[in-house]
PDB file of N, CA and C in Angstrom:
ATOM      1  N   UNK C  25       2.147 103.358  69.295  1.00  0.00           N
ATOM      2  CA  UNK C  25       2.597 103.432  70.664  1.00  0.00           C
ATOM      3  C   UNK C  25       2.016 102.221  71.397  1.00  0.00           C
ATOM      4  N   UNK C  26       2.838 101.596  72.228  1.00  0.00           N
ATOM      5  CA  UNK C  26       2.408 100.411  72.967  1.00  0.00           C
ATOM      6  C   UNK C  26       1.653 100.797  74.236  1.00  0.00           C
ATOM      7  N   UNK C  27       0.827  99.864  74.691  1.00  0.00           N
ATOM      8  CA  UNK C  27       0.029 100.083  75.899  1.00  0.00           C
ATOM      9  C   UNK C  27       0.925 100.461  77.070  1.00  0.00           C
ATOM     10  N   UNK C  28       2.055  99.770  77.231  1.00  0.00           N
ATOM     11  CA  UNK C  28       2.923 100.061  78.383  1.00  0.00           C
ATOM     12  C   UNK C  28       3.477 101.485  78.332  1.00  0.00           C
ATOM     13  N   UNK C  29       3.699 102.017  77.129  1.00  0.00           N
ATOM     14  CA  UNK C  29       4.176 103.397  76.994  1.00  0.00           C
ATOM     15  C   UNK C  29       3.072 104.385  77.377  1.00  0.00           C
ATOM     16  N   UNK C  30       1.849 104.064  76.995  1.00  0.00           N
ATOM     17  CA  UNK C  30       0.712 104.916  77.345  1.00  0.00           C
ATOM     18  C   UNK C  30       0.513 104.911  78.857  1.00  0.00           C
ATOM     19  N   UNK C  31       0.666 103.743  79.472  1.00  0.00           N
ATOM     20  CA  UNK C  31       0.516 103.631  80.928  1.00  0.00           C
ATOM     21  C   UNK C  31       1.516 104.514  81.663  1.00  0.00           C
ATOM     22  N   UNK C  32       2.744 104.561  81.158  1.00  0.00           N
ATOM     23  CA  UNK C  32       3.773 105.393  81.791  1.00  0.00           C
ATOM     24  C   UNK C  32       3.379 106.868  81.753  1.00  0.00           C
ATOM     25  N   UNK C  33       2.765 107.284  80.661  1.00  0.00           N
ATOM     26  CA  UNK C  33       2.365 108.684  80.516  1.00  0.00           C
ATOM     27  C   UNK C  33       1.144 109.001  81.375  1.00  0.00           C
ATOM     28  N   UNK C  34       0.155 108.103  81.340  1.00  0.00           N
ATOM     29  CA  UNK C  34      -1.091 108.353  82.067  1.00  0.00           C
ATOM     30  C   UNK C  34      -0.971 108.112  83.565  1.00  0.00           C
ATOM     31  N   UNK C  35      -0.050 107.242  83.942  1.00  0.00           N
ATOM     32  CA  UNK C  35       0.142 106.902  85.352  1.00  0.00           C
ATOM     33  C   UNK C  35      -1.154 106.354  85.975  1.00  0.00           C
ATOM     34  N   UNK C  36      -1.757 105.391  85.265  1.00  0.00           N
ATOM     35  CA  UNK C  36      -2.959 104.710  85.757  1.00  0.00           C
ATOM     36  C   UNK C  36      -2.661 103.215  85.821  1.00  0.00           C
ATOM     37  N   UNK C  37      -3.432 102.471  86.623  1.00  0.00           N
ATOM     38  CA  UNK C  37      -3.213 101.021  86.690  1.00  0.00           C
ATOM     39  C   UNK C  37      -3.456 100.355  85.329  1.00  0.00           C
ATOM     40  N   UNK C  38      -2.655  99.352  85.025  1.00  0.00           N
ATOM     41  CA  UNK C  38      -2.781  98.642  83.754  1.00  0.00           C
ATOM     42  C   UNK C  38      -4.181  98.074  83.581  1.00  0.00           C
ATOM     43  N   UNK C  39      -4.733  97.526  84.649  1.00  0.00           N
ATOM     44  CA  UNK C  39      -6.062  96.923  84.571  1.00  0.00           C
ATOM     45  C   UNK C  39      -7.114  97.945  84.128  1.00  0.00           C
ATOM     46  N   UNK C  40      -6.994  99.167  84.622  1.00  0.00           N
ATOM     47  CA  UNK C  40      -7.951 100.222  84.262  1.00  0.00           C
ATOM     48  C   UNK C  40      -7.910 100.518  82.764  1.00  0.00           C
ATOM     49  N   UNK C  41      -6.705 100.706  82.240  1.00  0.00           N
ATOM     50  CA  UNK C  41      -6.572 101.033  80.822  1.00  0.00           C
ATOM     51  C   UNK C  41      -6.975  99.852  79.945  1.00  0.00           C
ATOM     52  N   UNK C  42      -6.557  98.656  80.323  1.00  0.00           N
ATOM     53  CA  UNK C  42      -6.910  97.477  79.535  1.00  0.00           C
ATOM     54  C   UNK C  42      -8.420  97.262  79.523  1.00  0.00           C
ATOM     55  N   UNK C  43      -9.085  97.558  80.640  1.00  0.00           N
ATOM     56  CA  UNK C  43     -10.543  97.445  80.702  1.00  0.00           C
ATOM     57  C   UNK C  43     -11.202  98.461  79.778  1.00  0.00           C
ATOM     58  N   UNK C  44     -10.700  99.703  79.777  1.00  0.00           N
ATOM     59  CA  UNK C  44     -11.262 100.731  78.891  1.00  0.00           C
ATOM     60  C   UNK C  44     -11.105 100.314  77.428  1.00  0.00           C
ATOM     61  N   UNK C  45      -9.943  99.788  77.089  1.00  0.00           N
ATOM     62  CA  UNK C  45      -9.713  99.343  75.714  1.00  0.00           C
ATOM     63  C   UNK C  45     -10.644  98.181  75.367  1.00  0.00           C
ATOM     64  N   UNK C  46     -10.790  97.246  76.299  1.00  0.00           N
ATOM     65  CA  UNK C  46     -11.666  96.096  76.080  1.00  0.00           C
ATOM     66  C   UNK C  46     -13.115  96.545  75.885  1.00  0.00           C
ATOM     67  N   UNK C  47     -13.532  97.577  76.609  1.00  0.00           N
ATOM     68  CA  UNK C  47     -14.902  98.095  76.497  1.00  0.00           C
ATOM     69  C   UNK C  47     -15.218  98.645  75.107  1.00  0.00           C
ATOM     70  N   UNK C  48     -14.177  99.054  74.385  1.00  0.00           N
ATOM     71  CA  UNK C  48     -14.395  99.552  73.024  1.00  0.00           C
ATOM     72  C   UNK C  48     -13.968  98.524  71.970  1.00  0.00           C
ATOM     73  N   UNK C  49     -13.820  97.277  72.414  1.00  0.00           N
ATOM     74  CA  UNK C  49     -13.552  96.191  71.479  1.00  0.00           C
ATOM     75  C   UNK C  49     -12.099  95.960  71.133  1.00  0.00           C
ATOM     76  N   UNK C  50     -11.185  96.473  71.948  1.00  0.00           N
ATOM     77  CA  UNK C  50      -9.760  96.267  71.690  1.00  0.00           C
ATOM     78  C   UNK C  50      -9.199  95.343  72.759  1.00  0.00           C
ATOM     79  N   UNK C  51      -8.925  94.097  72.363  1.00  0.00           N
ATOM     80  CA  UNK C  51      -8.301  93.144  73.279  1.00  0.00           C
ATOM     81  C   UNK C  51      -6.800  93.419  73.225  1.00  0.00           C
ATOM     82  N   UNK C  52      -6.250  93.903  74.319  1.00  0.00           N
ATOM     83  CA  UNK C  52      -4.854  94.333  74.310  1.00  0.00           C
ATOM     84  C   UNK C  52      -4.101  93.780  75.507  1.00  0.00           C
ATOM     85  N   UNK C  53      -2.777  93.723  75.357  1.00  0.00           N
ATOM     86  CA  UNK C  53      -1.897  93.458  76.488  1.00  0.00           C
ATOM     87  C   UNK C  53      -0.855  94.577  76.498  1.00  0.00           C
ATOM     88  N   UNK C  54       0.133  94.477  77.350  1.00  0.00           N
ATOM     89  CA  UNK C  54       1.099  95.575  77.499  1.00  0.00           C
ATOM     90  C   UNK C  54       1.917  95.849  76.241  1.00  0.00           C
ATOM     91  N   UNK C  55       2.067  94.844  75.376  1.00  0.00           N
ATOM     92  CA  UNK C  55       2.886  95.004  74.175  1.00  0.00           C
ATOM     93  C   UNK C  55       2.078  95.370  72.932  1.00  0.00           C
ATOM     94  N   UNK C  56       0.770  95.502  73.064  1.00  0.00           N
ATOM     95  CA  UNK C  56      -0.093  95.804  71.918  1.00  0.00           C
ATOM     96  C   UNK C  56       0.101  97.242  71.447  1.00  0.00           C
ATOM     97  N   UNK C  57       0.274  97.396  70.140  1.00  0.00           N
ATOM     98  CA  UNK C  57       0.359  98.731  69.539  1.00  0.00           C
ATOM     99  C   UNK C  57      -1.053  99.300  69.436  1.00  0.00           C
ATOM    100  N   UNK C  58      -1.226 100.524  69.877  1.00  0.00           N
ATOM    101  CA  UNK C  58      -2.528 101.177  69.850  1.00  0.00           C
ATOM    102  C   UNK C  58      -2.537 102.227  68.735  1.00  0.00           C
ATOM    103  N   UNK C  59      -3.613 102.233  67.951  1.00  0.00           N
ATOM    104  CA  UNK C  59      -3.746 103.163  66.824  1.00  0.00           C
ATOM    105  C   UNK C  59      -3.808 104.605  67.321  1.00  0.00           C
ATOM    106  N   UNK C  60      -3.339 105.507  66.481  1.00  0.00           N
ATOM    107  CA  UNK C  60      -3.260 106.924  66.843  1.00  0.00           C
ATOM    108  C   UNK C  60      -4.627 107.514  67.179  1.00  0.00           C
ATOM    109  N   UNK C  61      -5.683 107.092  66.472  1.00  0.00           N
ATOM    110  CA  UNK C  61      -7.009 107.647  66.762  1.00  0.00           C
ATOM    111  C   UNK C  61      -7.493 107.239  68.151  1.00  0.00           C
ATOM    112  N   UNK C  62      -7.138 106.041  68.587  1.00  0.00           N
ATOM    113  CA  UNK C  62      -7.501 105.582  69.933  1.00  0.00           C
ATOM    114  C   UNK C  62      -6.694 106.350  70.974  1.00  0.00           C
ATOM    115  N   UNK C  63      -5.431 106.606  70.673  1.00  0.00           N
ATOM    116  CA  UNK C  63      -4.578 107.373  71.589  1.00  0.00           C
ATOM    117  C   UNK C  63      -5.158 108.778  71.784  1.00  0.00           C
ATOM    118  N   UNK C  64      -5.652 109.381  70.704  1.00  0.00           N
ATOM    119  CA  UNK C  64      -6.262 110.716  70.808  1.00  0.00           C
ATOM    120  C   UNK C  64      -7.489 110.681  71.711  1.00  0.00           C
ATOM    121  N   UNK C  65      -8.297 109.625  71.583  1.00  0.00           N
ATOM    122  CA  UNK C  65      -9.492 109.499  72.421  1.00  0.00           C
ATOM    123  C   UNK C  65      -9.111 109.307  73.886  1.00  0.00           C
ATOM    124  N   UNK C  66      -8.090 108.486  74.141  1.00  0.00           N
ATOM    125  CA  UNK C  66      -7.625 108.288  75.517  1.00  0.00           C
ATOM    126  C   UNK C  66      -7.103 109.598  76.097  1.00  0.00           C
ATOM    127  N   UNK C  67      -6.433 110.363  75.253  1.00  0.00           N
ATOM    128  CA  UNK C  67      -5.904 111.657  75.669  1.00  0.00           C
ATOM    129  C   UNK C  67      -7.026 112.570  76.156  1.00  0.00           C
ATOM    130  N   UNK C  68      -8.156 112.554  75.452  1.00  0.00           N
ATOM    131  CA  UNK C  68      -9.306 113.376  75.847  1.00  0.00           C
ATOM    132  C   UNK C  68      -9.949 112.847  77.122  1.00  0.00           C
ATOM    133  N   UNK C  69     -10.089 111.522  77.223  1.00  0.00           N
ATOM    134  CA  UNK C  69     -10.726 110.914  78.400  1.00  0.00           C
ATOM    135  C   UNK C  69      -9.938 111.233  79.664  1.00  0.00           C
ATOM    136  N   UNK C  70      -8.611 111.095  79.588  1.00  0.00           N
ATOM    137  CA  UNK C  70      -7.767 111.302  80.768  1.00  0.00           C
ATOM    138  C   UNK C  70      -7.280 112.744  80.904  1.00  0.00           C
ATOM    139  N   UNK C  71      -7.589 113.566  79.910  1.00  0.00           N
ATOM    140  CA  UNK C  71      -7.153 114.968  79.917  1.00  0.00           C
ATOM    141  C   UNK C  71      -5.635 115.091  80.082  1.00  0.00           C
ATOM    142  N   UNK C  72      -4.943 114.219  79.358  1.00  0.00           N
ATOM    143  CA  UNK C  72      -3.479 114.211  79.365  1.00  0.00           C
ATOM    144  C   UNK C  72      -3.022 114.138  77.913  1.00  0.00           C
ATOM    145  N   UNK C  73      -2.062 114.973  77.558  1.00  0.00           N
ATOM    146  CA  UNK C  73      -1.525 114.959  76.203  1.00  0.00           C
ATOM    147  C   UNK C  73      -0.610 113.752  76.051  1.00  0.00           C
ATOM    148  N   UNK C  74      -1.004 112.833  75.214  1.00  0.00           N
ATOM    149  CA  UNK C  74      -0.212 111.620  74.993  1.00  0.00           C
ATOM    150  C   UNK C  74       0.485 111.768  73.653  1.00  0.00           C
ATOM    151  N   UNK C  75       1.780 111.900  73.694  1.00  0.00           N
ATOM    152  CA  UNK C  75       2.550 112.005  72.458  1.00  0.00           C
ATOM    153  C   UNK C  75       3.653 110.965  72.480  1.00  0.00           C
ATOM    154  N   UNK C  76       3.871 110.380  71.324  1.00  0.00           N
ATOM    155  CA  UNK C  76       4.927 109.379  71.215  1.00  0.00           C
ATOM    156  C   UNK C  76       6.275 110.061  71.382  1.00  0.00           C
ATOM    157  N   UNK C  77       7.129 109.409  72.135  1.00  0.00           N
ATOM    158  CA  UNK C  77       8.475 109.952  72.262  1.00  0.00           C
ATOM    159  C   UNK C  77       9.177 109.684  70.940  1.00  0.00           C
ATOM    160  N   UNK C  78       9.767 110.711  70.406  1.00  0.00           N
ATOM    161  CA  UNK C  78      10.427 110.558  69.119  1.00  0.00           C
ATOM    162  C   UNK C  78      11.801 109.947  69.351  1.00  0.00           C
ATOM    163  N   UNK C  79      11.951 108.757  68.812  1.00  0.00           N
ATOM    164  CA  UNK C  79      13.236 108.079  68.959  1.00  0.00           C
ATOM    165  C   UNK C  79      14.204 108.656  67.940  1.00  0.00           C
ATOM    166  N   UNK C  80      15.413 108.856  68.388  1.00  0.00           N
ATOM    167  CA  UNK C  80      16.418 109.378  67.478  1.00  0.00           C
ATOM    168  C   UNK C  80      16.838 108.252  66.536  1.00  0.00           C
ATOM    169  N   UNK C  81      16.919 108.539  65.260  1.00  0.00           N
ATOM    170  CA  UNK C  81      17.349 107.497  64.329  1.00  0.00           C
ATOM    171  C   UNK C  81      18.798 107.123  64.589  1.00  0.00           C
ATOM    172  N   UNK C  82      19.120 105.899  64.285  1.00  0.00           N
ATOM    173  CA  UNK C  82      20.497 105.439  64.471  1.00  0.00           C
ATOM    174  C   UNK C  82      21.411 106.282  63.583  1.00  0.00           C
ATOM    175  N   UNK C  83      22.590 106.618  64.099  1.00  0.00           N
ATOM    176  CA  UNK C  83      23.497 107.432  63.288  1.00  0.00           C
ATOM    177  C   UNK C  83      23.889 106.690  62.014  1.00  0.00           C
ATOM    178  N   UNK C  84      23.969 107.442  60.937  1.00  0.00           N
ATOM    179  CA  UNK C  84      24.341 106.837  59.659  1.00  0.00           C
ATOM    180  C   UNK C  84      25.840 106.614  59.641  1.00  0.00           C
ATOM    181  N   UNK C  85      26.205 105.468  59.092  1.00  0.00           N
ATOM    182  CA  UNK C  85      27.633 105.173  58.979  1.00  0.00           C
ATOM    183  C   UNK C  85      28.156 105.882  57.739  1.00  0.00           C
ATOM    184  N   UNK C  86      29.171 106.669  57.955  1.00  0.00           N
ATOM    185  CA  UNK C  86      29.761 107.381  56.826  1.00  0.00           C
ATOM    186  C   UNK C  86      30.937 106.577  56.308  1.00  0.00           C
ATOM    187  N   UNK C  87      31.048 106.558  55.000  1.00  0.00           N
ATOM    188  CA  UNK C  87      32.172 105.851  54.416  1.00  0.00           C
ATOM    189  C   UNK C  87      33.412 106.727  54.547  1.00  0.00           C
ATOM    190  N   UNK C  88      34.546 106.083  54.793  1.00  0.00           N
ATOM    191  CA  UNK C  88      35.773 106.875  54.957  1.00  0.00           C
ATOM    192  C   UNK C  88      36.083 107.667  53.684  1.00  0.00           C
ATOM    193  N   UNK C  89      36.541 108.878  53.889  1.00  0.00           N
ATOM    194  CA  UNK C  89      36.900 109.736  52.764  1.00  0.00           C
ATOM    195  C   UNK C  89      38.302 109.373  52.308  1.00  0.00           C
ATOM    196  N   UNK C  90      38.434 109.206  51.008  1.00  0.00           N
ATOM    197  CA  UNK C  90      39.756 108.864  50.492  1.00  0.00           C
ATOM    198  C   UNK C  90      40.466 110.140  50.060  1.00  0.00           C
ATOM    199  N   UNK C  91      41.710 110.249  50.457  1.00  0.00           N
ATOM    200  CA  UNK C  91      42.513 111.405  50.097  1.00  0.00           C
ATOM    201  C   UNK C  91      43.422 110.992  48.948  1.00  0.00           C
ATOM    202  N   UNK C  92      43.415 111.790  47.888  1.00  0.00           N
ATOM    203  CA  UNK C  92      44.256 111.474  46.724  1.00  0.00           C
ATOM    204  C   UNK C  92      45.716 111.690  47.085  1.00  0.00           C
ATOM    205  N   UNK C  93      46.530 110.699  46.751  1.00  0.00           N
ATOM    206  CA  UNK C  93      47.966 110.825  47.029  1.00  0.00           C
ATOM    207  C   UNK C  93      48.645 111.501  45.852  1.00  0.00           C
ATOM    208  N   UNK C  94      49.690 112.304  46.150  1.00  0.00           N
ATOM    209  CA  UNK C  94      50.424 113.004  45.090  1.00  0.00           C
ATOM    210  C   UNK C  94      51.692 112.287  44.766  1.00  0.00           C
TER     211      UNK C  94
END
């Protein structure tokens, strides 16, 4: 999950979250992917359940069915 997605869920200023990450040795920007274990820790700190939104997979292309001619 990217920092910007976490920010949307937590509704905190970007500077605040980036500072917290920096304090634990994670140099991040808005596009940085954050590991799941760090997300769990942030969830506890902010007392907010942070879950990744499950993206729906792209629909599979089905091959046309051929009908046997008589």
